[in-house]
């Protein structure tokens, strides 16, 4: 229906399922081969969502209030994805439309690290470090996106932890569960930033994929600000895997000398 509407036609269509030889529904790799064999055009739902995110606003602000934190006074704005109904939080400090471009942190939700202080990851420490830096700067935005476990959800993240206890690294665990190493999409984050009036930013990240993802939606990252925390014995291997397999920026000296982890 979206394809017909985007083409300026009546928003209606007919669905036809393509089956594999064993009688099951064909998956994307098989459909790609089918399209190539018969010289047919093919578009995935993911392609369509990406196209619409670049050209349409798919988020709306549904609630706003002042939110005093241990780091100072912030504005809290809740945004809703109008397709999935997922809700995301923007924490805004000060004026964000001036120069230099504001600090921006895009933080994917991590219940175990952010709330319970899990030592398995660096998420909770990164969250607090980012809020502290934004508060000291006097202006900036932290987006708290509903993308638990790099997009695989809480239950699957816990399953991945169990696989890591059995010897897999974080990438291998995701793949064994049938997922890509990182399922996060930054299109919704880009739309929220655009709604807030941000076009240029200093992005707080160790992940090069975030920079590429945001700039793919027309935003400009003028500087990358590191948010590296010292690893501990429980997460040093995890952080090394992110550096070696996912390309995250880390100071290797820190990875060689893990600290004693403590509750905050």
Tab-separated table of C-alpha atoms in Angstrom:
chain	number	residue	atom	x	y	z
A	1	UNK	CA	0.000	0.000	0.000
A	2	UNK	CA	2.846	2.410	0.827
A	3	UNK	CA	4.478	1.760	-2.557
A	4	UNK	CA	1.249	2.573	-4.388
A	5	UNK	CA	0.702	5.711	-2.306
A	6	UNK	CA	4.270	6.923	-2.877
A	7	UNK	CA	3.750	6.432	-6.619
A	8	UNK	CA	0.681	8.690	-6.489
A	9	UNK	CA	-1.705	5.807	-7.121
A	10	UNK	CA	-4.679	4.431	-5.214
A	11	UNK	CA	-3.337	3.032	-1.908
A	12	UNK	CA	-4.298	-0.572	-2.609
A	13	UNK	CA	-2.513	-3.714	-3.719
A	14	UNK	CA	-2.551	-7.488	-4.070
A	15	UNK	CA	-0.204	-9.744	-2.114
A	16	UNK	CA	1.291	-12.917	-3.562
A	17	UNK	CA	3.488	-15.206	-1.463
A	18	UNK	CA	6.514	-16.814	-3.133
A	19	UNK	CA	7.210	-20.293	-1.794
A	20	UNK	CA	10.450	-22.253	-1.615
A	21	UNK	CA	10.760	-25.772	-3.008
A	22	UNK	CA	10.136	-27.237	0.464
A	23	UNK	CA	6.807	-25.412	0.735
A	24	UNK	CA	7.934	-22.754	3.209
A	25	UNK	CA	7.777	-19.011	2.646
A	26	UNK	CA	10.811	-17.697	0.749
A	27	UNK	CA	13.112	-15.431	2.763
A	28	UNK	CA	14.961	-12.331	1.573
A	29	UNK	CA	18.122	-14.113	0.288
A	30	UNK	CA	15.981	-16.492	-1.801
A	31	UNK	CA	13.848	-13.613	-3.053
A	32	UNK	CA	16.982	-11.709	-4.067
A	33	UNK	CA	18.065	-14.715	-6.161
A	34	UNK	CA	14.552	-15.014	-7.625
A	35	UNK	CA	14.501	-11.338	-8.613
A	36	UNK	CA	17.941	-11.581	-10.214
A	37	UNK	CA	17.012	-14.726	-12.138
A	38	UNK	CA	13.893	-13.164	-13.641
A	39	UNK	CA	15.250	-9.592	-13.922
A	40	UNK	CA	12.683	-8.214	-11.468
A	41	UNK	CA	12.840	-5.189	-9.177
A	42	UNK	CA	12.824	-5.927	-5.472
A	43	UNK	CA	12.395	-3.744	-2.399
A	44	UNK	CA	12.299	-4.821	1.240
A	45	UNK	CA	10.169	-3.448	4.046
A	46	UNK	CA	13.407	-2.162	5.591
A	47	UNK	CA	14.187	-0.266	2.363
A	48	UNK	CA	10.720	1.274	2.404
A	49	UNK	CA	11.003	2.346	6.038
A	50	UNK	CA	14.418	3.908	5.367
A	51	UNK	CA	13.018	5.801	2.367
A	52	UNK	CA	10.077	7.132	4.361
A	53	UNK	CA	12.268	8.130	7.302
A	54	UNK	CA	14.381	10.276	4.991
A	55	UNK	CA	11.331	12.043	3.558
A	56	UNK	CA	8.583	11.921	6.199
A	57	UNK	CA	8.338	12.597	9.911
A	58	UNK	CA	7.473	9.358	11.673
A	59	UNK	CA	7.776	10.628	15.241
A	60	UNK	CA	5.715	13.006	17.330
A	61	UNK	CA	6.274	14.572	20.725
A	62	UNK	CA	3.620	13.319	23.158
A	63	UNK	CA	4.774	14.601	26.578
A	64	UNK	CA	7.166	17.156	28.057
A	65	UNK	CA	8.208	18.280	31.533
A	66	UNK	CA	11.088	19.680	33.566
A	67	UNK	CA	13.228	16.906	35.038
A	68	UNK	CA	15.705	17.700	37.836
A	69	UNK	CA	18.534	15.147	37.839
A	70	UNK	CA	21.630	14.728	39.992
A	71	UNK	CA	23.420	16.353	37.035
A	72	UNK	CA	21.180	19.421	36.974
A	73	UNK	CA	17.925	20.583	35.418
A	74	UNK	CA	16.913	18.993	32.109
A	75	UNK	CA	13.816	19.036	29.923
A	76	UNK	CA	12.347	15.594	29.288
A	77	UNK	CA	10.454	15.047	26.040
A	78	UNK	CA	8.827	11.743	25.103
A	79	UNK	CA	8.588	10.901	21.407
A	80	UNK	CA	6.485	8.156	19.865
A	81	UNK	CA	7.174	6.253	16.654
A	82	UNK	CA	3.865	6.534	14.811
A	83	UNK	CA	4.357	3.164	13.115
A	84	UNK	CA	5.688	0.893	15.884
A	85	UNK	CA	4.360	2.961	18.837
A	86	UNK	CA	7.744	2.599	20.536
A	87	UNK	CA	8.464	5.514	22.864
A	88	UNK	CA	11.823	7.260	23.227
A	89	UNK	CA	13.098	9.943	25.612
A	90	UNK	CA	15.019	13.131	24.846
A	91	UNK	CA	16.783	14.865	27.747
A	92	UNK	CA	17.582	18.446	26.756
A	93	UNK	CA	19.905	20.795	28.638
A	94	UNK	CA	19.973	24.538	27.936
A	95	UNK	CA	19.783	26.159	24.504
A	96	UNK	CA	20.694	23.784	21.686
A	97	UNK	CA	20.393	25.993	18.609
A	98	UNK	CA	23.566	28.069	18.939
A	99	UNK	CA	27.302	27.751	18.355
A	100	UNK	CA	29.291	25.699	18.932
A	101	UNK	CA	26.988	22.824	17.907
A	102	UNK	CA	25.554	21.041	20.947
A	103	UNK	CA	26.828	17.846	22.488
A	104	UNK	CA	24.580	14.929	21.545
A	105	UNK	CA	24.580	11.428	22.986
A	106	UNK	CA	22.399	8.695	21.443
A	107	UNK	CA	22.084	6.033	24.116
A	108	UNK	CA	20.265	2.753	23.545
A	109	UNK	CA	18.370	1.484	26.574
A	110	UNK	CA	20.187	-1.040	28.760
A	111	UNK	CA	18.083	-2.094	31.728
A	112	UNK	CA	20.801	-4.259	33.245
A	113	UNK	CA	23.543	-1.654	32.959
A	114	UNK	CA	21.670	1.641	33.285
A	115	UNK	CA	19.327	0.626	36.123
A	116	UNK	CA	20.952	-2.290	37.933
A	117	UNK	CA	24.612	-1.377	37.390
A	118	UNK	CA	25.613	-4.585	35.594
A	119	UNK	CA	29.376	-5.025	35.189
A	120	UNK	CA	28.944	-6.914	31.887
A	121	UNK	CA	28.858	-3.719	29.810
A	122	UNK	CA	29.875	-0.063	29.977
A	123	UNK	CA	26.387	1.326	29.305
A	124	UNK	CA	25.561	2.672	32.750
A	125	UNK	CA	28.905	4.434	33.109
A	126	UNK	CA	28.602	5.897	29.612
A	127	UNK	CA	25.106	7.178	30.404
A	128	UNK	CA	26.234	8.969	33.543
A	129	UNK	CA	29.409	10.261	31.890
A	130	UNK	CA	27.396	11.719	28.997
A	131	UNK	CA	24.883	13.432	31.289
A	132	UNK	CA	27.726	14.853	33.382
A	133	UNK	CA	29.519	16.232	30.304
A	134	UNK	CA	26.325	17.771	28.935
A	135	UNK	CA	25.598	19.354	32.325
A	136	UNK	CA	29.116	20.798	32.537
A	137	UNK	CA	28.834	22.125	28.988
A	138	UNK	CA	25.514	23.773	29.842
A	139	UNK	CA	23.705	22.613	26.732
A	140	UNK	CA	23.170	19.378	24.837
A	141	UNK	CA	20.848	16.442	24.244
A	142	UNK	CA	20.800	12.849	25.383
A	143	UNK	CA	18.469	10.615	23.385
A	144	UNK	CA	17.451	7.483	25.272
A	145	UNK	CA	16.239	5.118	22.564
A	146	UNK	CA	14.124	2.041	23.198
A	147	UNK	CA	16.606	-0.394	21.611
A	148	UNK	CA	17.482	-2.880	24.349
A	149	UNK	CA	20.386	-5.229	23.698
A	150	UNK	CA	21.567	-3.477	20.502
A	151	UNK	CA	18.050	-3.982	19.183
A	152	UNK	CA	17.406	-7.658	20.046
A	153	UNK	CA	15.302	-7.038	23.165
A	154	UNK	CA	15.732	-7.872	26.836
A	155	UNK	CA	15.023	-11.624	26.742
A	156	UNK	CA	17.383	-12.216	23.833
A	157	UNK	CA	20.060	-10.103	25.525
A	158	UNK	CA	19.852	-12.339	28.595
A	159	UNK	CA	20.080	-15.398	26.320
A	160	UNK	CA	23.143	-13.835	24.695
A	161	UNK	CA	24.706	-13.365	28.143
A	162	UNK	CA	24.207	-17.084	28.827
A	163	UNK	CA	25.970	-17.922	25.559
A	164	UNK	CA	28.820	-15.584	26.522
A	165	UNK	CA	29.141	-17.478	29.810
A	166	UNK	CA	29.542	-20.609	27.663
A	167	UNK	CA	32.455	-19.086	25.744
A	168	UNK	CA	31.024	-16.987	22.903
A	169	UNK	CA	31.809	-13.322	22.518
A	170	UNK	CA	29.063	-10.699	22.146
A	171	UNK	CA	29.061	-10.917	18.329
A	172	UNK	CA	29.070	-14.725	18.231
A	173	UNK	CA	26.232	-14.860	20.769
A	174	UNK	CA	24.019	-12.590	18.666
A	175	UNK	CA	24.738	-14.592	15.529
A	176	UNK	CA	24.003	-17.903	17.267
A	177	UNK	CA	20.613	-16.497	18.258
A	178	UNK	CA	19.970	-15.608	14.605
A	179	UNK	CA	20.662	-11.865	14.778
A	180	UNK	CA	23.173	-9.526	13.209
A	181	UNK	CA	25.784	-8.152	15.641
A	182	UNK	CA	23.940	-4.805	15.823
A	183	UNK	CA	20.281	-4.335	14.841
A	184	UNK	CA	19.960	-0.709	15.911
A	185	UNK	CA	18.620	1.858	13.468
A	186	UNK	CA	19.359	5.531	14.018
A	187	UNK	CA	16.659	6.882	11.693
A	188	UNK	CA	14.223	7.556	14.531
A	189	UNK	CA	16.988	9.222	16.535
A	190	UNK	CA	17.806	11.422	13.544
A	191	UNK	CA	14.153	12.422	13.216
A	192	UNK	CA	13.934	13.334	16.907
A	193	UNK	CA	17.068	15.475	16.624
A	194	UNK	CA	15.640	17.189	13.542
A	195	UNK	CA	12.386	17.851	15.435
A	196	UNK	CA	14.467	19.483	18.180
A	197	UNK	CA	16.033	21.728	15.541
A	198	UNK	CA	19.469	20.101	15.541
A	199	UNK	CA	21.234	19.825	12.187
A	200	UNK	CA	24.870	19.953	13.340
A	201	UNK	CA	26.266	18.321	16.457
A	202	UNK	CA	29.262	17.107	18.384
A	203	UNK	CA	28.421	13.440	18.773
A	204	UNK	CA	29.422	11.600	21.933
A	205	UNK	CA	30.188	8.083	20.737
A	206	UNK	CA	32.807	5.379	20.315
A	207	UNK	CA	30.792	3.791	17.498
A	208	UNK	CA	31.578	4.872	13.908
A	209	UNK	CA	28.298	3.341	12.739
A	210	UNK	CA	26.356	6.032	14.599
A	211	UNK	CA	28.159	8.764	12.683
A	212	UNK	CA	27.431	7.114	9.330
A	213	UNK	CA	23.843	6.395	10.386
A	214	UNK	CA	23.039	9.978	11.375
A	215	UNK	CA	24.759	11.550	8.383
A	216	UNK	CA	22.787	9.175	6.166
A	217	UNK	CA	19.680	11.054	7.327
A	218	UNK	CA	21.061	14.486	6.482
A	219	UNK	CA	22.552	15.508	9.838
A	220	UNK	CA	26.130	16.735	10.200
A	221	UNK	CA	28.523	15.402	12.830
A	222	UNK	CA	31.184	18.120	13.147
A	223	UNK	CA	33.160	16.340	15.869
A	224	UNK	CA	33.297	13.012	17.693
A	225	UNK	CA	33.622	13.170	21.468
A	226	UNK	CA	34.832	9.950	23.090
A	227	UNK	CA	32.855	8.418	25.964
A	228	UNK	CA	35.283	5.683	26.919
A	229	UNK	CA	35.221	4.308	30.431
A	230	UNK	CA	37.944	2.177	31.966
A	231	UNK	CA	37.093	-1.508	31.493
A	232	UNK	CA	36.858	-3.917	34.402
A	233	UNK	CA	37.472	-7.643	34.630
A	234	UNK	CA	33.831	-8.434	33.777
A	235	UNK	CA	33.588	-6.338	30.601
A	236	UNK	CA	37.152	-6.094	29.232
A	237	UNK	CA	36.597	-8.977	26.776
A	238	UNK	CA	33.251	-7.485	25.720
A	239	UNK	CA	34.843	-4.098	25.006
A	240	UNK	CA	37.759	-5.700	23.157
A	241	UNK	CA	35.278	-7.570	20.947
A	242	UNK	CA	33.450	-4.330	20.136
A	243	UNK	CA	36.798	-2.772	19.204
A	244	UNK	CA	38.041	-5.685	17.098
A	245	UNK	CA	34.811	-6.891	15.456
A	246	UNK	CA	32.513	-3.850	15.417
A	247	UNK	CA	35.144	-1.161	14.876
A	248	UNK	CA	34.473	0.819	18.058
A	249	UNK	CA	37.092	3.372	19.038
A	250	UNK	CA	38.895	2.467	22.262
A	251	UNK	CA	42.188	3.326	23.912
A	252	UNK	CA	43.941	-0.037	23.783
A	253	UNK	CA	46.051	0.815	26.844
A	254	UNK	CA	42.852	0.923	28.897
A	255	UNK	CA	41.803	-2.469	27.545
A	256	UNK	CA	45.150	-3.918	28.618
A	257	UNK	CA	44.798	-2.613	32.198
A	258	UNK	CA	41.230	-3.209	33.442
A	259	UNK	CA	40.195	-1.451	36.619
A	260	UNK	CA	38.366	-2.768	39.645
A	261	UNK	CA	34.657	-2.251	38.988
A	262	UNK	CA	32.598	-0.614	41.712
A	263	UNK	CA	28.946	0.216	42.237
A	264	UNK	CA	28.164	3.851	41.524
